[in-house]
Coordinates of N, CA and C in Angstrom, one line a residue:
M235 N -6.3 -24.1 10.8 CA -5.5 -23.3 11.7 C -5.9 -21.8 11.5
E236 N -6.1 -21.2 12.6 CA -6.6 -19.8 12.6 C -5.5 -18.9 12.1
R237 N -5.8 -18.0 11.2 CA -4.8 -17.0 10.7 C -4.6 -15.9 11.7
E238 N -3.3 -15.4 11.7 CA -3.0 -14.3 12.7 C -3.4 -13.0 12.1
I239 N -4.1 -12.2 12.9 CA -4.5 -10.9 12.4 C -3.4 -9.9 12.9
I240 N -2.7 -9.3 11.9 CA -1.7 -8.4 12.2 C -2.2 -7.0 12.5
L241 N -3.3 -6.6 11.8 CA -3.9 -5.3 12.1 C -5.4 -5.4 12.1
K242 N -6.0 -4.8 13.1 CA -7.5 -4.9 13.2 C -8.0 -3.4 13.4
A243 N -8.9 -3.0 12.4 CA -9.5 -1.7 12.5 C -11.0 -2.0 12.9
Q244 N -11.4 -1.4 14.0 CA -12.8 -1.6 14.5 C -13.6 -0.3 14.4
N245 N -14.6 -0.3 13.5 CA -15.5 0.9 13.4 C -14.8 2.2 13.2
V246 N -13.8 2.2 12.4 CA -13.0 3.4 12.2 C -13.7 4.5 11.4
S247 N -13.8 5.7 11.9 CA -14.4 6.8 11.3 C -13.5 8.0 11.2
K248 N -13.7 8.8 10.1 CA -13.0 10.1 10.0 C -14.0 11.1 9.4
H249 N -14.3 12.1 10.2 CA -15.2 13.1 9.7 C -14.5 14.4 9.4
F250 N -14.9 15.1 8.4 CA -14.4 16.4 8.1 C -15.6 17.4 8.2
G251 N -15.7 18.0 9.3 CA -17.0 18.8 9.6 C -18.1 17.8 9.6
G252 N -19.1 18.0 8.8 CA -20.3 17.1 8.8 C -20.2 16.0 7.8
L253 N -19.0 15.9 7.1 CA -18.8 14.9 6.1 C -18.1 13.7 6.7
A254 N -18.7 12.5 6.5 CA -18.1 11.2 7.0 C -17.3 10.7 5.8
A255 N -16.0 11.0 5.8 CA -15.1 10.4 4.7 C -14.9 8.9 4.9
V256 N -14.8 8.5 6.1 CA -14.8 7.1 6.5 C -15.8 6.9 7.6
N257 N -16.7 5.9 7.4 CA -17.8 5.7 8.3 C -17.9 4.3 8.8
E258 N -17.3 4.2 10.1 CA -17.4 2.9 10.8 C -17.0 1.7 10.0
V259 N -15.7 1.8 9.5 CA -15.2 0.7 8.7 C -14.4 -0.2 9.6
S260 N -14.7 -1.5 9.5 CA -14.0 -2.6 10.3 C -13.3 -3.5 9.3
M261 N -12.0 -3.7 9.5 CA -11.2 -4.5 8.6 C -10.1 -5.3 9.4
D262 N -9.9 -6.6 9.0 CA -8.9 -7.4 9.5 C -7.8 -7.6 8.4
I263 N -6.6 -7.4 8.7 CA -5.5 -7.7 7.8 C -4.7 -8.9 8.4
F264 N -4.6 -9.9 7.6 CA -3.9 -11.1 8.1 C -2.5 -11.1 7.7
R265 N -1.6 -11.6 8.7 CA -0.2 -11.6 8.4 C 0.2 -12.4 7.2
G266 N 1.0 -11.8 6.3 CA 1.5 -12.5 5.2 C 0.7 -12.3 3.9
E267 N -0.5 -11.7 4.0 CA -1.3 -11.6 2.8 C -1.0 -10.3 2.0
I268 N -1.5 -10.2 0.8 CA -1.7 -9.0 0.1 C -3.1 -8.7 -0.1
L269 N -3.6 -7.6 0.6 CA -5.0 -7.2 0.6 C -5.1 -6.0 -0.3
G270 N -6.1 -6.1 -1.3 CA -6.4 -5.0 -2.1 C -7.5 -4.1 -1.6
L271 N -7.3 -2.8 -1.7 CA -8.3 -1.9 -1.2 C -8.7 -1.0 -2.5
I272 N -10.0 -1.2 -2.9 CA -10.4 -0.5 -4.1 C -11.7 0.2 -3.9
G273 N -12.1 1.0 -4.8 CA -13.3 1.8 -4.8 C -13.2 3.0 -5.6
P274 N -14.3 3.7 -5.9 CA -14.3 4.9 -6.7 C -13.5 6.0 -6.1
N275 N -13.1 7.0 -6.9 CA -12.5 8.2 -6.4 C -13.4 8.8 -5.3
G276 N -12.8 9.2 -4.2 CA -13.6 9.8 -3.1 C -14.2 8.8 -2.2
A277 N -13.9 7.5 -2.4 CA -14.5 6.5 -1.6 C -14.0 6.5 -0.1
G278 N -12.9 7.1 0.1 CA -12.3 7.2 1.4 C -11.1 6.3 1.6
K279 N -10.5 5.7 0.6 CA -9.4 4.8 0.7 C -8.2 5.4 1.3
T280 N -7.7 6.5 0.7 CA -6.5 7.1 1.2 C -6.7 7.7 2.6
T281 N -7.9 8.2 2.8 CA -8.2 8.8 4.2 C -8.2 7.7 5.2
F282 N -8.7 6.5 4.9 CA -8.7 5.4 5.8 C -7.2 5.0 6.1
V283 N -6.3 4.9 5.1 CA -4.9 4.6 5.4 C -4.3 5.8 6.2
N284 N -4.6 7.0 5.9 CA -4.0 8.1 6.6 C -4.4 8.1 8.1
V285 N -5.6 7.6 8.4 CA -6.0 7.5 9.8 C -5.3 6.4 10.5
I286 N -5.2 5.2 9.8 CA -4.5 4.1 10.4 C -3.0 4.4 10.7
T287 N -2.4 5.1 9.8 CA -1.0 5.4 9.9 C -0.6 6.7 10.6
G288 N -1.6 7.3 11.2 CA -1.4 8.5 12.1 C -1.2 9.8 11.3
M289 N -1.5 9.8 10.0 CA -1.3 11.0 9.3 C -2.5 12.0 9.5
L290 N -3.7 11.4 9.9 CA -4.8 12.2 10.2 C -5.4 11.7 11.6
P291 N -5.9 12.6 12.4 CA -6.5 12.2 13.7 C -7.8 11.4 13.4
I292 N -8.0 10.4 14.2 CA -9.2 9.5 14.1 C -10.4 10.2 14.7
T293 N -11.6 10.0 14.1 CA -12.8 10.6 14.7 C -13.4 9.6 15.7
G294 N -13.4 8.3 15.3 CA -14.1 7.3 16.1 C -13.5 5.9 15.7
G295 N -13.6 4.9 16.6 CA -13.2 3.6 16.4 C -11.8 3.3 17.0
R296 N -11.3 2.1 16.8 CA -10.0 1.7 17.4 C -9.2 1.0 16.4
V297 N -7.9 1.1 16.5 CA -6.9 0.4 15.6 C -5.9 -0.4 16.5
F298 N -5.8 -1.7 16.2 CA -4.9 -2.5 16.9 C -3.8 -3.1 15.9
F299 N -2.6 -3.0 16.3 CA -1.5 -3.6 15.5 C -0.8 -4.6 16.4
K300 N -0.9 -5.9 15.9 CA -0.3 -7.0 16.7 C -0.9 -7.0 18.2
D301 N -2.2 -6.8 18.2 CA -3.0 -6.7 19.5 C -2.6 -5.5 20.4
R302 N -1.9 -4.6 19.9 CA -1.5 -3.4 20.6 C -2.4 -2.2 20.1
D303 N -3.0 -1.5 21.0 CA -3.9 -0.4 20.7 C -3.0 0.8 20.3
I304 N -3.1 1.1 19.0 CA -2.3 2.3 18.5 C -3.2 3.4 18.1
T305 N -4.4 3.4 18.5 CA -5.4 4.4 18.1 C -4.9 5.8 18.5
G306 N -4.8 6.7 17.5 CA -4.5 8.1 17.8 C -3.0 8.3 17.9
W307 N -2.1 7.3 17.7 CA -0.7 7.5 17.8 C -0.2 8.4 16.7
P308 N 0.8 9.2 16.9 CA 1.4 10.0 15.8 C 2.1 9.1 14.8
A309 N 2.2 9.7 13.6 CA 2.8 8.9 12.5 C 4.2 8.3 12.8
Y310 N 5.1 9.2 13.4 CA 6.4 8.7 13.6 C 6.5 7.5 14.6
K311 N 5.6 7.5 15.6 CA 5.5 6.4 16.6 C 5.0 5.2 15.9
I312 N 4.0 5.3 15.1 CA 3.4 4.1 14.3 C 4.5 3.6 13.4
G313 N 5.3 4.4 12.8 CA 6.4 4.0 11.9 C 7.4 3.1 12.7
R314 N 7.6 3.5 13.9 CA 8.6 2.8 14.7 C 8.1 1.4 15.1
T315 N 6.8 1.2 15.1 CA 6.2 -0.1 15.5 C 6.3 -1.2 14.4
G316 N 6.6 -0.8 13.2 CA 6.7 -1.7 12.1 C 5.6 -1.6 11.0
I317 N 5.1 -0.3 10.9 CA 4.1 0.0 9.8 C 4.8 1.1 9.0
A318 N 4.7 0.9 7.6 CA 5.2 1.9 6.7 C 4.2 2.1 5.6
R319 N 4.3 3.2 4.9 CA 3.4 3.5 3.8 C 4.1 4.3 2.7
T320 N 3.5 4.2 1.5 CA 3.9 5.1 0.4 C 2.8 6.1 0.2
F321 N 3.0 7.1 -0.6 CA 2.0 8.1 -0.8 C 1.6 8.2 -2.3
Q322 N 0.3 8.4 -2.5 CA -0.3 8.5 -3.8 C 0.4 9.6 -4.7
I323 N 0.7 10.7 -4.1 CA 1.6 11.7 -4.8 C 3.0 11.6 -4.2
V324 N 3.9 11.3 -5.1 CA 5.3 11.0 -4.6 C 5.9 12.2 -3.9
K325 N 6.6 11.9 -2.8 CA 7.1 12.9 -1.9 C 8.6 12.7 -1.6
P326 N 9.4 12.8 -2.6 CA 10.9 12.6 -2.3 C 11.4 13.9 -1.7
F327 N 12.6 13.7 -1.1 CA 13.4 14.9 -0.6 C 14.2 15.3 -1.8
R328 N 13.7 16.3 -2.5 CA 14.3 16.6 -3.9 C 15.7 17.1 -3.8
G329 N 16.1 17.7 -2.7 CA 17.5 18.2 -2.6 C 18.5 17.2 -2.3
M330 N 18.1 15.9 -2.1 CA 19.0 14.9 -1.7 C 19.1 13.8 -2.7
T331 N 20.2 13.0 -2.6 CA 20.3 11.9 -3.5 C 19.3 10.8 -3.3
V332 N 19.2 9.9 -4.2 CA 18.3 8.7 -4.0 C 18.8 7.9 -2.8
R333 N 20.1 7.7 -2.6 CA 20.6 7.0 -1.5 C 20.2 7.7 -0.2
E334 N 20.4 9.0 -0.1 CA 20.1 9.7 1.1 C 18.6 9.7 1.4
N335 N 17.8 9.7 0.4 CA 16.3 9.6 0.6 C 16.0 8.3 1.3
V336 N 16.5 7.2 0.8 CA 16.2 5.9 1.4 C 16.8 5.8 2.8
A337 N 18.0 6.4 3.0 CA 18.6 6.3 4.3 C 17.7 7.0 5.4
V338 N 17.1 8.1 5.0 CA 16.1 8.7 5.9 C 15.1 7.8 6.4
G339 N 14.5 6.9 5.5 CA 13.6 5.9 5.8 C 14.1 5.0 6.9
A340 N 15.4 4.6 6.6 CA 16.0 3.6 7.6 C 16.1 4.2 9.0
M341 N 16.4 5.5 9.1 CA 16.7 6.1 10.4 C 15.4 6.4 11.1
F342 N 14.2 6.4 10.4 CA 13.0 6.7 11.1 C 12.0 5.5 11.2
G343 N 12.5 4.4 10.8 CA 11.6 3.2 10.8 C 11.7 2.3 12.0
H344 N 11.4 1.0 11.8 CA 11.2 0.1 12.8 C 12.4 0.0 13.7
N345 N 13.6 -0.1 13.2 CA 14.9 -0.2 13.9 C 15.7 1.1 13.8
G346 N 15.0 2.2 13.5 CA 15.7 3.5 13.3 C 16.6 3.9 14.4
H347 N 16.2 3.6 15.6 CA 17.1 4.0 16.8 C 18.4 3.3 16.8
K348 N 18.5 2.2 16.1 CA 19.7 1.4 16.1 C 20.7 1.9 15.0
H349 N 20.2 2.7 14.1 CA 21.0 3.1 12.9 C 21.8 4.3 13.1
S350 N 23.1 4.2 12.8 CA 23.9 5.4 12.6 C 23.8 5.9 11.2
T351 N 24.4 7.0 10.8 CA 24.4 7.4 9.4 C 25.0 6.3 8.5
K352 N 26.1 5.8 9.0 CA 26.8 4.7 8.2 C 25.9 3.5 7.9
T353 N 25.3 3.0 9.0 CA 24.4 1.8 8.8 C 23.2 2.1 8.0
A354 N 22.6 3.3 8.2 CA 21.4 3.7 7.4 C 21.8 3.8 5.9
L355 N 22.9 4.3 5.6 CA 23.3 4.3 4.2 C 23.6 2.9 3.6
K356 N 24.1 2.0 4.5 CA 24.3 0.6 4.1 C 22.9 0.0 3.8
K357 N 22.0 0.2 4.7 CA 20.6 -0.3 4.5 C 20.0 0.2 3.2
A358 N 20.2 1.5 2.9 CA 19.7 2.1 1.7 C 20.3 1.4 0.5
D359 N 21.6 1.1 0.5 CA 22.2 0.4 -0.6 C 21.5 -1.0 -0.8
E360 N 21.3 -1.7 0.2 CA 20.6 -3.0 0.1 C 19.2 -2.9 -0.5
V361 N 18.5 -1.9 0.0 CA 17.1 -1.8 -0.5 C 17.1 -1.3 -1.9
L362 N 18.0 -0.4 -2.3 CA 18.0 0.1 -3.7 C 18.4 -1.0 -4.6
D363 N 19.3 -1.9 -4.2 CA 19.6 -3.1 -5.1 C 18.4 -4.0 -5.2
F364 N 17.6 -4.1 -4.1 CA 16.5 -5.0 -4.2 C 15.4 -4.5 -5.1
V365 N 15.2 -3.2 -5.2 CA 14.1 -2.6 -6.0 C 14.7 -2.2 -7.4
G366 N 15.9 -2.6 -7.7 CA 16.5 -2.3 -9.0 C 16.9 -0.9 -9.3
M367 N 17.3 -0.2 -8.2 CA 17.7 1.2 -8.4 C 19.2 1.5 -7.9
G368 N 19.9 0.4 -7.7 CA 21.3 0.6 -7.2 C 22.1 1.5 -8.1
H369 N 21.9 1.4 -9.4 CA 22.7 2.2 -10.4 C 22.3 3.7 -10.3
L370 N 21.3 4.0 -9.6 CA 20.8 5.4 -9.6 C 21.0 6.1 -8.2
K371 N 21.7 5.4 -7.3 CA 21.8 5.9 -5.9 C 22.4 7.2 -5.7
E372 N 23.3 7.7 -6.6 CA 23.9 9.0 -6.4 C 23.2 10.1 -7.2
R373 N 22.1 9.7 -8.0 CA 21.3 10.7 -8.6 C 20.5 11.5 -7.6
H374 N 20.2 12.7 -8.0 CA 19.2 13.5 -7.1 C 17.8 13.1 -7.5
A375 N 17.0 13.1 -6.5 CA 15.6 12.6 -6.7 C 14.9 13.4 -7.8
D376 N 15.2 14.7 -7.9 CA 14.4 15.5 -8.9 C 14.9 15.2 -10.4
E377 N 15.8 14.2 -10.5 CA 16.3 13.8 -11.9 C 15.5 12.5 -12.3
L378 N 14.7 12.0 -11.4 CA 14.1 10.7 -11.7 C 12.8 10.8 -12.6
T379 N 12.6 9.8 -13.4 CA 11.3 9.7 -14.1 C 10.2 9.2 -13.2
L380 N 9.0 9.3 -13.6 CA 7.9 8.8 -12.7 C 8.0 7.4 -12.2
P381 N 8.3 6.4 -13.1 CA 8.4 5.0 -12.7 C 9.5 4.9 -11.6
Y382 N 10.6 5.6 -11.7 CA 11.6 5.5 -10.7 C 11.3 6.3 -9.4
L383 N 10.5 7.3 -9.6 CA 10.0 8.0 -8.4 C 9.1 7.1 -7.6
K384 N 8.3 6.3 -8.3 CA 7.4 5.4 -7.6 C 8.2 4.3 -6.8
R385 N 9.3 3.9 -7.5 CA 10.2 2.9 -6.8 C 10.9 3.5 -5.7
L386 N 11.3 4.7 -5.8 CA 11.9 5.4 -4.7 C 11.0 5.5 -3.5
E387 N 9.7 5.8 -3.7 CA 8.7 5.8 -2.6 C 8.7 4.4 -1.9
L388 N 8.7 3.4 -2.7 CA 8.7 2.0 -2.2 C 10.0 1.7 -1.4
A389 N 11.1 2.1 -2.0 CA 12.4 1.9 -1.3 C 12.4 2.6 0.0
K390 N 12.0 3.9 0.1 CA 12.0 4.6 1.4 C 11.2 3.8 2.4
A391 N 10.0 3.3 2.0 CA 9.1 2.6 2.9 C 9.8 1.3 3.4
L392 N 10.4 0.6 2.4 CA 11.1 -0.7 2.8 C 12.3 -0.5 3.7
A393 N 12.9 0.6 3.6 CA 14.1 0.9 4.4 C 13.6 1.0 5.9
M394 N 12.4 1.3 6.1 CA 11.8 1.3 7.5 C 11.7 0.0 8.1
E395 N 11.9 -1.1 7.3 CA 11.8 -2.5 7.8 C 10.5 -2.8 8.4
P396 N 9.4 -2.6 7.6 CA 8.1 -2.8 8.1 C 7.7 -4.2 8.1
E397 N 6.7 -4.5 9.0 CA 6.0 -5.8 9.0 C 4.7 -5.7 8.2
L398 N 4.2 -4.5 8.2 CA 3.0 -4.2 7.4 C 3.2 -2.9 6.6
L399 N 2.9 -3.0 5.3 CA 3.2 -2.0 4.3 C 1.9 -1.6 3.6
F400 N 1.6 -0.3 3.6 CA 0.5 0.3 2.8 C 1.0 0.9 1.5
L401 N 0.6 0.5 0.4 CA 1.0 1.0 -0.9 C -0.2 1.8 -1.5
D402 N 0.0 3.1 -1.7 CA -1.1 3.9 -2.2 C -0.9 4.2 -3.7
E403 N -1.5 3.5 -4.6 CA -1.5 3.7 -6.0 C 0.0 3.7 -6.6
V404 N 0.8 2.7 -6.3 CA 2.1 2.7 -6.8 C 2.2 2.5 -8.3
M405 N 1.1 2.1 -8.9 CA 1.1 1.8 -10.3 C 0.4 2.9 -11.2
A406 N -0.1 3.9 -10.5 CA -0.8 5.0 -11.2 C 0.2 5.7 -12.2
G407 N -0.2 5.9 -13.4 CA 0.6 6.6 -14.4 C 1.7 5.8 -15.1
L408 N 1.7 4.5 -14.8 CA 2.7 3.6 -15.4 C 2.1 3.0 -16.7
N409 N 3.0 2.6 -17.7 CA 2.5 1.9 -18.9 C 2.4 0.4 -18.6
P410 N 1.8 -0.3 -19.5 CA 1.6 -1.8 -19.2 C 2.8 -2.5 -18.8
K411 N 3.9 -2.3 -19.5 CA 5.2 -3.0 -19.2 C 5.7 -2.6 -17.8
E412 N 5.6 -1.3 -17.4 CA 6.0 -0.9 -16.1 C 5.1 -1.4 -15.0
I413 N 3.8 -1.6 -15.3 CA 2.9 -2.2 -14.4 C 3.2 -3.6 -14.1
E414 N 3.6 -4.4 -15.1 CA 4.0 -5.8 -15.0 C 5.2 -5.9 -14.1
S415 N 6.2 -5.0 -14.3 CA 7.4 -5.0 -13.5 C 7.0 -4.6 -12.0
A416 N 6.1 -3.6 -11.8 CA 5.8 -3.2 -10.5 C 5.0 -4.4 -9.8
M417 N 4.2 -5.1 -10.5 CA 3.5 -6.2 -9.9 C 4.5 -7.3 -9.4
E418 N 5.5 -7.6 -10.2 CA 6.5 -8.6 -9.8 C 7.2 -8.1 -8.5
L419 N 7.5 -6.8 -8.5 CA 8.2 -6.3 -7.4 C 7.4 -6.3 -6.1
V420 N 6.1 -6.0 -6.2 CA 5.2 -6.1 -5.0 C 5.2 -7.6 -4.5
K421 N 5.1 -8.5 -5.4 CA 5.1 -9.9 -5.0 C 6.4 -10.3 -4.3
R422 N 7.5 -9.8 -4.8 CA 8.8 -10.1 -4.2 C 8.9 -9.5 -2.8
V423 N 8.3 -8.3 -2.6 CA 8.3 -7.7 -1.3 C 7.5 -8.6 -0.3
N424 N 6.4 -9.1 -0.8 CA 5.5 -9.9 0.0 C 6.2 -11.2 0.4
Q425 N 7.0 -11.7 -0.5 CA 7.7 -13.0 -0.3 C 8.8 -12.8 0.7
Q426 N 9.2 -11.6 1.1 CA 10.1 -11.3 2.1 C 9.5 -11.4 3.5
G427 N 8.2 -11.7 3.5 CA 7.5 -11.8 4.8 C 6.8 -10.5 5.2
I428 N 6.6 -9.6 4.3 CA 6.0 -8.3 4.6 C 4.5 -8.4 4.2
T429 N 3.6 -8.1 5.1 CA 2.2 -8.0 4.8 C 1.9 -6.7 4.1
I430 N 1.0 -6.8 3.1 CA 0.8 -5.6 2.2 C -0.7 -5.3 2.1
L431 N -1.1 -4.0 2.2 CA -2.4 -3.5 1.8 C -2.1 -2.6 0.6
V432 N -2.7 -2.8 -0.5 CA -2.4 -2.0 -1.7 C -3.7 -1.3 -2.2
I433 N -3.7 0.0 -2.3 CA -4.8 0.8 -2.9 C -4.4 0.8 -4.4
E434 N -5.4 0.5 -5.2 CA -5.0 0.5 -6.7 C -6.3 0.6 -7.5
H435 N -6.2 1.3 -8.6 CA -7.2 1.4 -9.6 C -7.0 0.5 -10.8
V436 N -5.7 -0.1 -10.9 CA -5.4 -1.0 -12.0 C -5.9 -2.4 -11.7
M437 N -7.0 -2.7 -12.3 CA -7.7 -4.0 -11.9 C -6.8 -5.2 -12.3
K438 N -6.0 -5.1 -13.3 CA -5.1 -6.1 -13.7 C -4.2 -6.5 -12.5
A439 N -3.7 -5.4 -11.8 CA -2.8 -5.6 -10.7 C -3.6 -6.2 -9.5
I440 N -4.8 -5.7 -9.3 CA -5.6 -6.2 -8.2 C -5.9 -7.7 -8.4
A441 N -6.3 -8.1 -9.6 CA -6.6 -9.5 -9.9 C -5.3 -10.4 -9.9
G442 N -4.2 -9.8 -10.2 CA -2.9 -10.6 -10.3 C -2.1 -10.7 -9.1
I443 N -2.2 -9.9 -8.1 CA -1.3 -10.0 -6.9 C -2.0 -10.1 -5.6
T444 N -3.3 -9.8 -5.5 CA -3.9 -9.8 -4.2 C -4.5 -11.2 -3.8
D445 N -4.6 -11.4 -2.5 CA -5.2 -12.6 -1.9 C -6.7 -12.4 -1.6
R446 N -7.0 -11.1 -1.2 CA -8.3 -10.7 -0.9 C -8.5 -9.3 -1.3
V447 N -9.7 -8.8 -1.5 CA -10.0 -7.5 -1.9 C -11.1 -6.9 -1.0
F448 N -10.9 -5.7 -0.6 CA -11.9 -5.0 0.3 C -12.3 -3.7 -0.5
V449 N -13.6 -3.5 -0.6 CA -14.2 -2.4 -1.4 C -14.8 -1.4 -0.5
L450 N -14.4 -0.1 -0.7 CA -15.1 1.0 -0.1 C -15.9 1.8 -1.1
N451 N -17.0 2.3 -0.6 CA -17.8 3.2 -1.4 C -18.5 4.2 -0.5
F452 N -18.4 5.5 -0.8 CA -18.9 6.5 0.1 C -18.5 6.3 1.6
G453 N -17.2 5.9 1.7 CA -16.7 5.8 3.1 C -17.1 4.6 3.9
A454 N -17.8 3.7 3.3 CA -18.3 2.5 4.0 C -17.9 1.2 3.2
E455 N -17.9 0.1 3.9 CA -17.6 -1.2 3.2 C -18.8 -1.5 2.3
L456 N -18.4 -1.9 1.0 CA -19.4 -2.3 0.0 C -19.3 -3.8 -0.1
A457 N -18.1 -4.4 -0.1 CA -17.9 -5.8 -0.3 C -16.5 -6.2 0.0
Q458 N -16.3 -7.5 0.3 CA -14.9 -8.0 0.4 C -15.0 -9.5 0.1
G459 N -13.8 -10.0 -0.3 CA -13.7 -11.4 -0.7 C -12.5 -11.7 -1.6
T460 N -12.5 -12.8 -2.3 CA -11.4 -13.1 -3.2 C -11.5 -12.1 -4.4
P461 N -10.4 -11.9 -5.1 CA -10.5 -11.0 -6.3 C -11.6 -11.4 -7.2
E462 N -11.7 -12.7 -7.5 CA -12.8 -13.2 -8.4 C -14.2 -12.8 -7.9
E463 N -14.4 -13.1 -6.6 CA -15.7 -12.8 -6.0 C -16.0 -11.3 -6.1
V464 N -15.1 -10.4 -5.8 CA -15.3 -9.0 -5.7 C -15.5 -8.4 -7.1
L465 N -14.6 -8.8 -8.0 CA -14.7 -8.3 -9.4 C -15.9 -8.7 -10.2
N466 N -16.6 -9.7 -9.6 CA -17.9 -10.2 -10.2 C -19.1 -9.8 -9.4
H467 N -18.9 -9.1 -8.3 CA -20.0 -8.7 -7.4 C -20.8 -7.6 -8.0
P468 N -22.2 -7.9 -8.2 CA -23.0 -6.9 -8.9 C -23.0 -5.5 -8.3
Q469 N -22.9 -5.3 -7.0 CA -22.9 -4.0 -6.5 C -21.5 -3.3 -6.8
V470 N -20.5 -4.1 -6.8 CA -19.2 -3.5 -7.1 C -19.1 -3.1 -8.6
I471 N -19.7 -3.9 -9.4 CA -19.8 -3.5 -10.9 C -20.6 -2.3 -11.0
K472 N -21.7 -2.2 -10.4 CA -22.6 -1.0 -10.5 C -22.0 0.3 -10.0
A473 N -21.3 0.2 -8.8 CA -20.8 1.4 -8.1 C -19.4 1.8 -8.6
Y474 N -18.6 0.8 -9.2 CA -17.2 1.2 -9.5 C -16.7 0.7 -10.8
L475 N -16.9 -0.6 -11.1 CA -16.2 -1.2 -12.3 C -16.9 -0.8 -13.6
G476 N -18.3 -0.9 -13.6 CA -19.0 -0.6 -14.8 C -19.2 -1.8 -15.7
E477 N -20.2 -1.8 -16.5 CA -20.5 -3.0 -17.4 C -19.4 -3.2 -18.5
K478 N -18.7 -2.1 -18.9 CA -17.7 -2.2 -19.9 C -16.5 -3.0 -19.4
F479 N -16.2 -2.9 -18.1 CA -15.2 -3.7 -17.5 C -15.6 -5.2 -17.6
V480 N -16.8 -5.5 -17.3 CA -17.3 -6.9 -17.3 C -17.2 -7.5 -18.8
E481 N -17.6 -6.6 -19.7 CA -17.5 -7.1 -21.1 C -16.1 -7.4 -21.6
R482 N -15.2 -6.5 -21.1 CA -13.8 -6.7 -21.5 C -13.2 -8.0 -20.9
Q483 N -13.6 -8.3 -19.6 CA -13.2 -9.5 -19.0 C -13.7 -10.7 -19.7
K484 N -15.0 -10.6 -20.1 CA -15.6 -11.7 -20.9 C -14.9 -12.0 -22.2
R485 N -14.5 -10.9 -22.9 CA -13.8 -11.1 -24.2 C -12.4 -11.7 -23.9
K486 N -11.7 -11.2 -22.9 CA -10.4 -11.8 -22.6 C -10.5 -13.3 -22.2
Q487 N -11.5 -13.7 -21.5 CA -11.7 -15.1 -21.1 C -12.0 -15.9 -22.4
T488 N -12.8 -15.4 -23.3 CA -13.2 -16.1 -24.5 C -11.9 -16.3 -25.4
M489 N -11.0 -15.3 -25.4 CA -9.8 -15.4 -26.2 C -8.9 -16.4 -25.5
R490 N -8.8 -16.5 -24.2 CA -8.0 -17.5 -23.5 C -8.5 -18.9 -23.7
D491 N -9.8 -19.0 -23.8 CA -10.5 -20.4 -24.0 C -10.4 -20.9 -25.4
A492 N -10.2 -19.9 -26.3 CA -10.2 -20.3 -27.8 C -9.0 -21.1 -28.1

């Protein structure tokens, strides 16, 4: 049975002057999957997501969401179609409570036009309970620690009721225990029927939660496939992971087999 493509990027490019930050990248995202997007710093990962989500104007190519051409649409309009994203650098509304932050997401998301302030706050309560932050809803955002700021970013995006969610390094800066918790939360979000693309440098997370992995290098596709295929791909090892990563993986496998 053929899988449904929820988003199709065709030869997407983004130039800054003479620099091609993203160079004719084509990508299909299948409904229901968790797709990992990896690559070295400066590979064009966040720029690619920024173009797809309308945060940056596209230089070339086309973007289709559920067979609808959304190329060049502004971010607010794309958000209303059922696409949401988090940001690599957390961007809470610091003068507002956690609950109010999430309610803003509800009012500007997929069904935002249907929400009154009352229903947006109710949606915020539901989402905060889901991500484990219900007990913090009356705190101000600037009182939160980094792990909770990351969860707040996710909660704001989930309140938009997306069908497709882009997560930009939601695990950066977290300790191993916090990463495990974040991985479980991402999987639970996916189990709600939300398709996810996750940009991540934590290879444990990439190997543990993704169905497929897409690799960018110098703004262009380097490889794609299952996590095992990609993490053992010679060009990916050379350009991004390094031989030390391979040795660590071999040692871990030896310990598991022992």
